[in-house]
Coordinates of C-alpha atoms and ligand atoms in Angstrom, one line a residue:
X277 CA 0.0 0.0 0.0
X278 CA 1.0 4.0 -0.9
X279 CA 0.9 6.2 1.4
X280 CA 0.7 9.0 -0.8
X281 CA 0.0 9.1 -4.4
X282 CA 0.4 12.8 -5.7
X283 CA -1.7 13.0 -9.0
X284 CA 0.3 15.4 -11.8
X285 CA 3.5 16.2 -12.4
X286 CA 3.7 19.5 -12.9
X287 CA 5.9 21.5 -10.9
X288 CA 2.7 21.5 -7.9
X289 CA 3.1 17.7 -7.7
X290 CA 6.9 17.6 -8.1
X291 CA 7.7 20.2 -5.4
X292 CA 5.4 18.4 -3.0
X293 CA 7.2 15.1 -3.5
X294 CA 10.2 16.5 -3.2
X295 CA 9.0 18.6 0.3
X296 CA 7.3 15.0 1.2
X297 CA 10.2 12.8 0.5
X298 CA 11.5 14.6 3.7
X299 CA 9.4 12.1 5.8
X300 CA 9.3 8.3 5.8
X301 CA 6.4 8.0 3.6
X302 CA 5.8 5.7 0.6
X303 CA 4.8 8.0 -2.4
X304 CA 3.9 7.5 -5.7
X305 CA 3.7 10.2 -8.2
X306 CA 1.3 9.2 -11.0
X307 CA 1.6 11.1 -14.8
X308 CA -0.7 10.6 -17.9
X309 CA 2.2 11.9 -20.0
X310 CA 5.0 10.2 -21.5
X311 CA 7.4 12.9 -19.4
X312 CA 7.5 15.2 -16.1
X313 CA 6.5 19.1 -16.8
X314 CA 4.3 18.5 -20.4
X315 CA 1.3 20.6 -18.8
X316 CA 0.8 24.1 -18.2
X317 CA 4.5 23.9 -16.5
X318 CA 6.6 24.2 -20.2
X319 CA 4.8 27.2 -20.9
X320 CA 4.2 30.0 -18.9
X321 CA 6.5 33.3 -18.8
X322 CA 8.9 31.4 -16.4
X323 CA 8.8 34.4 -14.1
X324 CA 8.5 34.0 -10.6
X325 CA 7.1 37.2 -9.5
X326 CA 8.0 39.7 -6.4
X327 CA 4.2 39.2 -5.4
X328 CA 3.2 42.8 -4.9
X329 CA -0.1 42.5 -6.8
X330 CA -2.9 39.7 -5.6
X331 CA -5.4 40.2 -2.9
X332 CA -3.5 40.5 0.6
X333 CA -5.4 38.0 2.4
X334 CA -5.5 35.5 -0.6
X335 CA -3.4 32.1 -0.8
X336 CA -1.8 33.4 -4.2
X337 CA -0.6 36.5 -2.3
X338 CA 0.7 34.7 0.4
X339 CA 2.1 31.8 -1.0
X340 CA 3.6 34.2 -3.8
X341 CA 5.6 35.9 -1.4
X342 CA 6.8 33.3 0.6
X343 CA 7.7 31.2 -2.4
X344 CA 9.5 34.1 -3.8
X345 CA 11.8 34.4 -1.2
X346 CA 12.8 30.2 -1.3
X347 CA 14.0 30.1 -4.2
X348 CA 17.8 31.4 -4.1
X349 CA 17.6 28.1 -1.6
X350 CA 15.7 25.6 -3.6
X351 CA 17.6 26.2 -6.9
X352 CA 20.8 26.6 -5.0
X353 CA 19.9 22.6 -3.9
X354 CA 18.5 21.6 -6.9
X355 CA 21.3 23.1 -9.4
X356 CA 18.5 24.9 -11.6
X357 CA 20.0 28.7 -12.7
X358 CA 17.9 31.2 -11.4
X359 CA 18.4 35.0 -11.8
X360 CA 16.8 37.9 -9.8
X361 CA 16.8 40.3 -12.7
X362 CA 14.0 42.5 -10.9
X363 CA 10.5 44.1 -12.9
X364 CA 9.3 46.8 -14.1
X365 CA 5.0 47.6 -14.3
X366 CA 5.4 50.8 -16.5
X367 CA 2.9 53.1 -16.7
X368 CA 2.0 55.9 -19.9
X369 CA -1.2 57.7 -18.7
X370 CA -2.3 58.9 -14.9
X371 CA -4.7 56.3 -14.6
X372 CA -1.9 53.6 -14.9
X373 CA 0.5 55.8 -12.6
X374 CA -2.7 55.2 -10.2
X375 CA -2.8 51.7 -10.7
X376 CA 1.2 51.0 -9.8
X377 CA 0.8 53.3 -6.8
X378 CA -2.0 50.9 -5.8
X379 CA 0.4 47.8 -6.4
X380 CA 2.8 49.1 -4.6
X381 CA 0.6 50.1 -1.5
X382 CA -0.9 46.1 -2.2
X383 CA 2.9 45.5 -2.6
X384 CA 3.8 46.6 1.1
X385 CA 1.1 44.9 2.4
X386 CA 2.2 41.5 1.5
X387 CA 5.6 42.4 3.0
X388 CA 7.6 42.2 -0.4
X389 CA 11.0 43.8 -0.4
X390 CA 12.9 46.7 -1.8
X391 CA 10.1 47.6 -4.0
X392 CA 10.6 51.7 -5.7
X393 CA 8.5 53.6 -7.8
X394 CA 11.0 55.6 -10.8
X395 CA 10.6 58.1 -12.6
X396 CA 11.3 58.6 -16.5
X397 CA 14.5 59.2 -16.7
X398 CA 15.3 56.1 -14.0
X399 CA 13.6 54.0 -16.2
X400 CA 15.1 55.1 -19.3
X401 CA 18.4 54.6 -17.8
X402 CA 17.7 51.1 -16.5
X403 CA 16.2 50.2 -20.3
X404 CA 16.4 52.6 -23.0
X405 CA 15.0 50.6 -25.6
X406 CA 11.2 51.3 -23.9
X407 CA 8.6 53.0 -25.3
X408 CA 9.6 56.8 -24.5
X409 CA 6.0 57.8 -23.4
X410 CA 6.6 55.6 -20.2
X411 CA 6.5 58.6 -17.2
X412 CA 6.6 56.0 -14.3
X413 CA 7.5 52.4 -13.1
X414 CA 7.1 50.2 -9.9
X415 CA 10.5 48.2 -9.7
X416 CA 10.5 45.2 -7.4
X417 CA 14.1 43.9 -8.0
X418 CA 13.1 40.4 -6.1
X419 CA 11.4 39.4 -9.3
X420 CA 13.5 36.8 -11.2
X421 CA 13.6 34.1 -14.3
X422 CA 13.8 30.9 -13.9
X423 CA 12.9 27.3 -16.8
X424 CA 10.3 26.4 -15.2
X425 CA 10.2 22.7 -16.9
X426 CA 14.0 22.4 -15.5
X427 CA 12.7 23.4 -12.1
X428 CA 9.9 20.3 -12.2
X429 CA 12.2 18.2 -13.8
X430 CA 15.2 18.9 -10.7
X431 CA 12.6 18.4 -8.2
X432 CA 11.5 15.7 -9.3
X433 CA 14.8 14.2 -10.0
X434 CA 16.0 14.8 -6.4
X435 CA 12.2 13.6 -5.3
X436 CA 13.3 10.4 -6.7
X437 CA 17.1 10.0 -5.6
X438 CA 15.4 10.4 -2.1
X439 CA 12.7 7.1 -3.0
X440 CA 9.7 8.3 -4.9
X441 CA 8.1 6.6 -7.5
X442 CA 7.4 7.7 -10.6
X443 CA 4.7 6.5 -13.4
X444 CA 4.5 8.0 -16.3
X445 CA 2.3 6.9 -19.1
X446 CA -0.7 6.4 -16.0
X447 CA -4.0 8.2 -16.7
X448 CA -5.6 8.2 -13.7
X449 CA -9.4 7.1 -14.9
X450 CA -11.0 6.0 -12.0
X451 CA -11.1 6.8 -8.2
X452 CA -12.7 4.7 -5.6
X453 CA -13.3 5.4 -2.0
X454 CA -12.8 2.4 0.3
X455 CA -13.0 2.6 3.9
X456 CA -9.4 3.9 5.1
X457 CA -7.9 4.0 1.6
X458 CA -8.4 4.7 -2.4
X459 CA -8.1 2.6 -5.4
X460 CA -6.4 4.8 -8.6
X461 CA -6.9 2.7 -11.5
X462 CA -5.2 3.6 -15.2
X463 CA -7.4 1.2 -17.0
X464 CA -3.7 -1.1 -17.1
X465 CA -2.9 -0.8 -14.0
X466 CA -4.3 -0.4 -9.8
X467 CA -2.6 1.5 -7.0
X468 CA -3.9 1.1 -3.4
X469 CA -3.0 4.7 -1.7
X470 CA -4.0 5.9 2.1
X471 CA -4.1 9.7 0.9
X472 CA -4.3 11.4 -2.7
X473 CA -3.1 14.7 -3.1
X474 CA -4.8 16.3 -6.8
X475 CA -2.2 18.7 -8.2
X476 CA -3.8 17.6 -12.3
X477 CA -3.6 21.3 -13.6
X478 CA -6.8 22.3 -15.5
X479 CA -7.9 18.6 -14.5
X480 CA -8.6 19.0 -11.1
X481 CA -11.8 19.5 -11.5
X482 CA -12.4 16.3 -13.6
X483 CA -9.7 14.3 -10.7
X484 CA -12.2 15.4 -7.5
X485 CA -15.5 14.6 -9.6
X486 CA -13.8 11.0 -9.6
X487 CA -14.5 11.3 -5.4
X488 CA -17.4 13.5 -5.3
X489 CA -19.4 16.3 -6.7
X490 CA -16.9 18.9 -7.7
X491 CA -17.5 22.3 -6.0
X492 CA -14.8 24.1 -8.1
X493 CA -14.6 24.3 -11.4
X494 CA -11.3 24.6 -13.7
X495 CA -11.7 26.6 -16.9
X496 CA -8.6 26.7 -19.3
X497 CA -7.5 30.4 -20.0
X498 CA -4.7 30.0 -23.1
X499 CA -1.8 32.5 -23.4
X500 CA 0.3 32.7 -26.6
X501 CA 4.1 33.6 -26.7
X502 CA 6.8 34.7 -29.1
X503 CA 10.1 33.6 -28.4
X504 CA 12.9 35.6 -29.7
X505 CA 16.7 34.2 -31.0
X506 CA 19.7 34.9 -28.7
X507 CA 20.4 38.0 -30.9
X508 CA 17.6 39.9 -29.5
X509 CA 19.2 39.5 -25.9
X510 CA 19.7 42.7 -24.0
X511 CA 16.7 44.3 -25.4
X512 CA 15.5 44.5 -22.0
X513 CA 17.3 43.6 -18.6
X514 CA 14.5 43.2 -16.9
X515 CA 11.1 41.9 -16.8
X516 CA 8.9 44.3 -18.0
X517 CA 5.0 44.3 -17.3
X518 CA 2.5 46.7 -18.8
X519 CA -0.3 47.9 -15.9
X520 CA -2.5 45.2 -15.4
X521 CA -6.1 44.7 -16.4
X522 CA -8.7 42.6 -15.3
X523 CA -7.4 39.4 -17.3
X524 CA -4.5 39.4 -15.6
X525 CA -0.8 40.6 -15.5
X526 CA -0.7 41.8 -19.2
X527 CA 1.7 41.1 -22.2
X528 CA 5.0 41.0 -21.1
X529 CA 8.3 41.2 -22.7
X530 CA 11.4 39.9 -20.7
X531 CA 15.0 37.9 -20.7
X532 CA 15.0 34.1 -20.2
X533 CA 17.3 32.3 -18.0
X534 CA 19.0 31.2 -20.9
X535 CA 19.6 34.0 -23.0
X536 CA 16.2 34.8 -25.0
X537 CA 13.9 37.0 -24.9
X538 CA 9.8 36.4 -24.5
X539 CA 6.7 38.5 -25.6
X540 CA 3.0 37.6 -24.4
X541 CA 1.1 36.5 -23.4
X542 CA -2.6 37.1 -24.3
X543 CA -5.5 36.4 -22.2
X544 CA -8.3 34.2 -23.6
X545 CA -11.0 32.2 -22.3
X546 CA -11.2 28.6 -23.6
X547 CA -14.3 26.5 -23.4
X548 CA -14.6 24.3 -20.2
X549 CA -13.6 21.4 -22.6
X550 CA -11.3 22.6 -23.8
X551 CA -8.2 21.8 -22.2
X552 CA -5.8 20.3 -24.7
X553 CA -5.7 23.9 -27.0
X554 CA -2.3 24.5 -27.1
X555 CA -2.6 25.5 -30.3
X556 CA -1.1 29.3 -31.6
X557 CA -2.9 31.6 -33.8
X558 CA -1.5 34.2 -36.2
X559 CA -4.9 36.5 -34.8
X560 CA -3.6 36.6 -31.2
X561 CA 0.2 36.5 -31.9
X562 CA -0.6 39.4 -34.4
X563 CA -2.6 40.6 -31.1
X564 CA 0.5 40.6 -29.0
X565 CA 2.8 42.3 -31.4
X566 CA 0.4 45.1 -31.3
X567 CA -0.3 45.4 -27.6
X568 CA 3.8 44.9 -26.6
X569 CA 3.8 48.4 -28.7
X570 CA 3.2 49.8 -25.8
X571 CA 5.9 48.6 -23.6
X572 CA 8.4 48.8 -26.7
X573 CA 8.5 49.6 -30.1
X574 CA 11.2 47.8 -31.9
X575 CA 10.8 44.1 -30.6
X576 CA 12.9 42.3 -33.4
X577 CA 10.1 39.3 -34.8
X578 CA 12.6 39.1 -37.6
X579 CA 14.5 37.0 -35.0
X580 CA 11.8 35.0 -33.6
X581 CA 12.4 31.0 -33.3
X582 CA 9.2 29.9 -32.4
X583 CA 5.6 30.3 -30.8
X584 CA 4.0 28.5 -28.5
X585 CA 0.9 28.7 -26.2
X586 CA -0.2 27.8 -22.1
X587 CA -3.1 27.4 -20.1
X588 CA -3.6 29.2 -17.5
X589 CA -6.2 26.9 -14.8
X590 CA -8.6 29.5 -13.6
X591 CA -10.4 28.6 -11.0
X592 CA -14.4 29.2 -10.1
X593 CA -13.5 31.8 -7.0
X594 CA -10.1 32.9 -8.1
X595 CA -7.6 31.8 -6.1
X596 CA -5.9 29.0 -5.5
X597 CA -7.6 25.7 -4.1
X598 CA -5.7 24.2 -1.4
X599 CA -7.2 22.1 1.2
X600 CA -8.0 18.9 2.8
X601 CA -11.6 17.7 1.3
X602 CA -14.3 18.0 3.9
X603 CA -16.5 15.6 1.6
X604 CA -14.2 13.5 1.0
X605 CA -11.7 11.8 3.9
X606 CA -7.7 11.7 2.8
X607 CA -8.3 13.5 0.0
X608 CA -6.3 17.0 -0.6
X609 CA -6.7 19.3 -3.8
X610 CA -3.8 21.8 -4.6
X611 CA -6.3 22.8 -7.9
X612 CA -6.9 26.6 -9.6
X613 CA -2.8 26.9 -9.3
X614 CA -3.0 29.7 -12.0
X615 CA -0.4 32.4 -12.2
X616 CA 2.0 33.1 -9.6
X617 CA 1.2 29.2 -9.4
X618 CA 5.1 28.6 -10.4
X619 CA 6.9 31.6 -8.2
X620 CA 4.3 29.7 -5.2
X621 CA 5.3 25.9 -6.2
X622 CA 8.0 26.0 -3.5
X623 CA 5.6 27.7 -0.4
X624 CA 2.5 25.3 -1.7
X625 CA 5.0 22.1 -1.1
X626 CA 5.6 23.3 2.3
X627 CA 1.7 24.2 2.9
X628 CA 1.1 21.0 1.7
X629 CA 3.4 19.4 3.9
X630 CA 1.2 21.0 7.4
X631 CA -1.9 19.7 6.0
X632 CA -0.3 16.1 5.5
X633 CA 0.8 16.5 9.2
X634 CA -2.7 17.5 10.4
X635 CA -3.7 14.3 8.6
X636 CA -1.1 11.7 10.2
X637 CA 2.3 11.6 12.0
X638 CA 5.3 12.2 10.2
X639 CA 8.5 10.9 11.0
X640 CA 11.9 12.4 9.6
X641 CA 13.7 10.5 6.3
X642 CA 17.1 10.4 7.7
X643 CA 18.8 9.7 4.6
X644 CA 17.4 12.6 3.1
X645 CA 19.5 14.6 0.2
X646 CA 18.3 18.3 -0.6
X647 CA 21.0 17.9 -3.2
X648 CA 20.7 17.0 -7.1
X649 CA 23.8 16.5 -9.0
X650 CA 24.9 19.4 -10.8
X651 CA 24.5 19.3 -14.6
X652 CA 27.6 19.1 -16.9
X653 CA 27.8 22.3 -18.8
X654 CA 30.3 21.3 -21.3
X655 CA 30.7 24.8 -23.1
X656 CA 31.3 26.7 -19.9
X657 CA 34.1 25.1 -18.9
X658 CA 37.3 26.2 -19.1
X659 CA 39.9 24.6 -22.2
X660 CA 41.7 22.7 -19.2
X661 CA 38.4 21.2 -18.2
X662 CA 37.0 20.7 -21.3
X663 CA 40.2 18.4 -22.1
X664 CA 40.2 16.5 -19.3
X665 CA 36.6 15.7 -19.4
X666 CA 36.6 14.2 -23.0
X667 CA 39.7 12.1 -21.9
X668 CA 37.5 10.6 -19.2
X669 CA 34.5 10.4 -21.5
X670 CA 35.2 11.2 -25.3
X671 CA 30.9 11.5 -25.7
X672 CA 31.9 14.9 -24.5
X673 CA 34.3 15.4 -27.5
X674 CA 30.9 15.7 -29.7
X675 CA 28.9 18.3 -30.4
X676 CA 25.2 17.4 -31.4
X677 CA 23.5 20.4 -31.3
X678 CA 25.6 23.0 -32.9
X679 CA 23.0 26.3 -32.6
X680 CA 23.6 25.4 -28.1
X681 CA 26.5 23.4 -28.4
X682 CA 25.5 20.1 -26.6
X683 CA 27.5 17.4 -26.3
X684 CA 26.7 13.6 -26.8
X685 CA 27.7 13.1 -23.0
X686 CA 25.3 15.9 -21.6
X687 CA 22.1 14.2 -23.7
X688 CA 23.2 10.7 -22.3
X689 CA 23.3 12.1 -19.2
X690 CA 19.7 13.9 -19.0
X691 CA 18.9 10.0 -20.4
X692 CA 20.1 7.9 -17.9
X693 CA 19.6 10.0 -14.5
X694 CA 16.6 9.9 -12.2
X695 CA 13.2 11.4 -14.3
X696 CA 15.3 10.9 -17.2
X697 CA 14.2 12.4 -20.9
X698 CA 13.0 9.5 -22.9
X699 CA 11.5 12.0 -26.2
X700 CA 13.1 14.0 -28.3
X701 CA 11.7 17.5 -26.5
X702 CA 12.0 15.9 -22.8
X703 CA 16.2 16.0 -24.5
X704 CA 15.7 19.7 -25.3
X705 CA 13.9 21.0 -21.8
X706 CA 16.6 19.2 -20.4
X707 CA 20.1 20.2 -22.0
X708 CA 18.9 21.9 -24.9
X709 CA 19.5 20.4 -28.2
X710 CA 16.8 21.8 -30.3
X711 CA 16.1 24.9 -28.4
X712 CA 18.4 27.2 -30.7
X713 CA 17.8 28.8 -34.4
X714 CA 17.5 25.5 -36.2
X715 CA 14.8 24.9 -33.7
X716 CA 16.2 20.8 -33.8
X717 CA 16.1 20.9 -37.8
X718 CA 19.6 19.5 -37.5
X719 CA 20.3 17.7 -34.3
X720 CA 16.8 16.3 -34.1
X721 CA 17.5 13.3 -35.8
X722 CA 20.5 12.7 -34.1
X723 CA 19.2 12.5 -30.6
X724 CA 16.8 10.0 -31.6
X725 CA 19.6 8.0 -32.2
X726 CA 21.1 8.5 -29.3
X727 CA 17.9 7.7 -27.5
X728 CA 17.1 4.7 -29.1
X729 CA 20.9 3.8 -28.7
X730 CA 20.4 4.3 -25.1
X731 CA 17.0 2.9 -24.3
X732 CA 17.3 0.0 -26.7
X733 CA 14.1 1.1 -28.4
X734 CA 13.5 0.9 -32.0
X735 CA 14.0 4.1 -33.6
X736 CA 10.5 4.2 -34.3
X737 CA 8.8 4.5 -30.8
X738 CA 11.1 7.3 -30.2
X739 CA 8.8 10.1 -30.4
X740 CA 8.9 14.2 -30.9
X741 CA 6.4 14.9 -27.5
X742 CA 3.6 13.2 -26.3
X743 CA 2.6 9.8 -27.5
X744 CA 0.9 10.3 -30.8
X745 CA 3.6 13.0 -32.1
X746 CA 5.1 9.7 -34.0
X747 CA 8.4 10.7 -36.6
X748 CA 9.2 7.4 -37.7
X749 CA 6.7 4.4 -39.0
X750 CA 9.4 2.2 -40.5
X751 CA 11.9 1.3 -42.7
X752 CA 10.8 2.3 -46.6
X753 CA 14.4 1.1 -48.5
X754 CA 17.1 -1.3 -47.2
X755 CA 20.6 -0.4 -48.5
X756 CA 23.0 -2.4 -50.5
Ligands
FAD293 C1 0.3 31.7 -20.1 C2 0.8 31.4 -18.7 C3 1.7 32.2 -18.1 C4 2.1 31.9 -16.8 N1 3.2 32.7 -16.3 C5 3.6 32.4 -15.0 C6 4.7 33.1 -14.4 O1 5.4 33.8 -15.1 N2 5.0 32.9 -13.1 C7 4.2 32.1 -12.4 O2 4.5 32.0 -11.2 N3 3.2 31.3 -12.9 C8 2.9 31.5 -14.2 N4 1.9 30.7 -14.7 C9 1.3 29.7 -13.9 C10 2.1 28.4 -13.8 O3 2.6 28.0 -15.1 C11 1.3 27.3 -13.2 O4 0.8 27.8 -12.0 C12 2.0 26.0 -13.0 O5 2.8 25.6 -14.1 C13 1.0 25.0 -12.6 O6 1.7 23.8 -12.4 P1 0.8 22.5 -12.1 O7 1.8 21.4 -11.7 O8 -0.3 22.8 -11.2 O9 0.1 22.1 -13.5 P2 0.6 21.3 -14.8 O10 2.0 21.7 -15.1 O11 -0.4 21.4 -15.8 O12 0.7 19.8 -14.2 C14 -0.5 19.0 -14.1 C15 -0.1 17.6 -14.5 O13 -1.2 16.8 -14.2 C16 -1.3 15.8 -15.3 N5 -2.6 15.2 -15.3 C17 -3.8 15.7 -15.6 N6 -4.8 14.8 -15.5 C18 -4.2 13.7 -15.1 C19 -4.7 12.3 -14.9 N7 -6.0 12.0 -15.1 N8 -3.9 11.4 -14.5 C20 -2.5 11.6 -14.3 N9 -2.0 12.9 -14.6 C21 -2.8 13.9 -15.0 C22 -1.0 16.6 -16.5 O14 -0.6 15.8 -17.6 C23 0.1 17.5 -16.0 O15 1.4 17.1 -16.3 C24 1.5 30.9 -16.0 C25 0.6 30.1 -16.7 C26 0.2 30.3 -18.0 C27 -0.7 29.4 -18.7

């Protein structure tokens, strides 16, 4: 029997393995998805936000600003770059000056640090590429950029090296109650559990209607992005917000962690259904190129690599659903985990972990590791390392991906450790072959090999993404 069987793994259900995996517990984590992170968790803005702006008494205000402030320490112990580049909510007419004054009042409120509003020539100073009929800005500096799908992926990773389980490829379908545990059945397979914790994204909803009439409901709201080459970098330093309207945050236009730049996203809401419509759309891309106008006027789409699109789980009343159901005995939801859901991930595991103690006795995991093993970075080494490491291993002597410059060793690697990548894009959110210019055009087919190499799979069940995104269906011609 499970003790715990965490449904989703997103970056909600991986941070609250990895929190739990601090106490002798037997957990499962259970994934329809052929990989860790292939939900709303690859793509969002990747921003994990100073906090200033959501209803002072609500979870998504609290649990913003608390998460905020863990994360120098979780990425420290998980090895996952993260960089507190600071924001900027600009305003161009009274009205929004108004609006940022009433952030930053909100802002004080929830105790976040540092925060300032600038004047013009401040701003200009800080990013002179901005639209020049900006007159003010609130600046919280504790805003940062982080990869969000590298963040699930490490805690899940380090989850595991301290004894969770993971299934992938398990759609929970069916949920009975029995008298002091559930059954989770896949249709393949059954797991006994004592507690379920339902962290399924814009599934909750459909996971607690398994137990008992739902009183939330999930509704998907999509946001579409453009995602500039490296040669746009330095266009802006910081993360730069527009002032916000009732749909949300507004289109953004910021660095990435890794040396990009990103514009969006829109706001728009999706039928209840519709929760699979990741789909982008030259209307609301041509949308976001208008609206970003504001912010700045010279955003380089000449250099954009690709576009993609998120959804956002809104939630019936608003904010975050966290609780232990009163209908429904051992049974938590962490559901609704919209925006600042991934700046909160790391102050919802803890949350999580009080509720789980007000449910039964913990006792400590003494073997317990915060660590994961840091990732090989084989172009930023020095010459000196760089040689000694392809003595040891020569995989590291070739390049596979020549738009990041990935070695063969760093893509076995990401293969063969804990939550390992096992498609070719679960390759690319982990050491980035594919993410460049060519966009995978040339290193693609070269990581399938490797792959299949490694697995020992045929190259034909090596797919792009998720399970039907097939590349291969056989062999046509056989050579001489
Ligand atoms: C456009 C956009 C921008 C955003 N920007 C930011 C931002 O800048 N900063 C920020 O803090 N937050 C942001 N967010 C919010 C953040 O992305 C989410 O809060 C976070 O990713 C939610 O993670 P999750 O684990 O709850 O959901 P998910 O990542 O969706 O994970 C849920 C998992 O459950 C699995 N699942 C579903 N049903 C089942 C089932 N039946 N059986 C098994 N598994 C199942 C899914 O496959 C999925 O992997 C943004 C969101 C969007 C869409």
């Amino acid at each position: 029997m499970i003790d715990i069987a965490i449904i989703g793994a997103g970056v909600i259900g991986t941070a609250i393995a990895r929190e739990l995996a601090r106490y002798d517990l037997n957990i499962v984590i259970l994934e329809k998805d052929n990989d860790v992170s292939n939900g709303t968790t690859k793509a969002n803005s990747a921003i994990i936000h100073a906090g200033y702006d959501a209803p002072i008494n609500s979870l998504r205000g609290i649990l913003n600003t608390r998460g905020n402030e863990m994360f120098d320490q979780i990425c420290d112990d998980l090895s996952v770059p993260f960089k507190r580049v600071g924001s900027l909510v600009v305003a161009k007419t009274e009205d929004e000056v108004k609006t940022i004054n009433e952030l930053y009042a909100n802002g004080l409120k929830l105790k976040v640090p540092n925060m300032r509003i600038l004047n013009k020539e401040e701003i200009l100073r800080m990013e002179p590429n901005l639209n020049k009929q900006i007159i003010s800005a609130l600046y919280a500096p504790t805003a940062g950029i982080v990869e969000p799908w590298e963040l699930a992926i490490a805690y899940c990773e380090n989850a595991m090296d301290n004894g969770v389980e993971l299934k992938l490829n398990f759609e929970v379908k069916t949920i009975e109650k029995k008298e002091d545990h559930f059954i989770i059945n896949s249709g393949c397979e059954e797991i006994k559990s004592r507690y379920i914790i339902n962290s399924a994204g814009v599934y909750a909803d459909k996971i607690y209607n398994m137990v008992t009439d739902s009183d939330f409901e999930i509704h998907p709201r999509k946001g579409q992005y453009f995602l500039l080459d490296k040669e746009a970098y330095g266009l802006v330093k910081h993360i730069i917000f527009p002032s916000p309207s009732e749909m949300g945050k507004g289109i953004l236009l910021a660095p990435t962690v890794d040396g990009n730049i990103i514009v969006g996203p829109d706001s728009e809401d999706l039928g209840k259904n519709m929760k699979e419509s990741i789909d982008t759309t030259t209307d609301r891309l041509n949308y976001i190129k208008e609206s970003i106008k504001d912010i700045c006027e010279i955003v380089p789409y000449k250099v954009n690599i690709t576009t993609f699109a998120g959804l956002r789980a809104e939630p019936s009343n608003g904010d975050f659903i966290i609780e232990i159901s009163k209908k429904v005995n051992g049974f938590i939801n962490v559901a609704g985990i919209k925006s600042p859901g991934l700046s909160s991930a790391p102050a919802i595991a803890e949350y999580i972990v009080n509720l789980v103690k007000s449910l039964t006795d913990l006792t400590e995991n003494i073997k317990f590791s915060p660590h994961r093993r840091k990732r090989i970075k084989f172009m930023e080494l020095s010459d000196h390392d760089k040689n000694a490491l392809i003595k040891e291993n020569p995989q590291y002597g070739r390049i596979i991906c020549r738009c990041e410059m990935i070695t063969e060793g760093e893509i076995v690697d990401a293969i063969h450790r804990n939550a390992g990548g096992r498609t070719i894009n679960g390759i690319k959110r982990r050491v980035r072959p594919g993410a460049g210019r060519c966009q995978g055009g040339f290193c693609g087919p070269k990581v399938m090999e490797i792959l299949s190499r490694e697995l020992n799979l045929p190259m034909e069940s090596i797919v792009q993404e998720n399970k039907a995104s097939v590349i291969l269906t056989g062999i046509t011609k056989v050579g001489e």
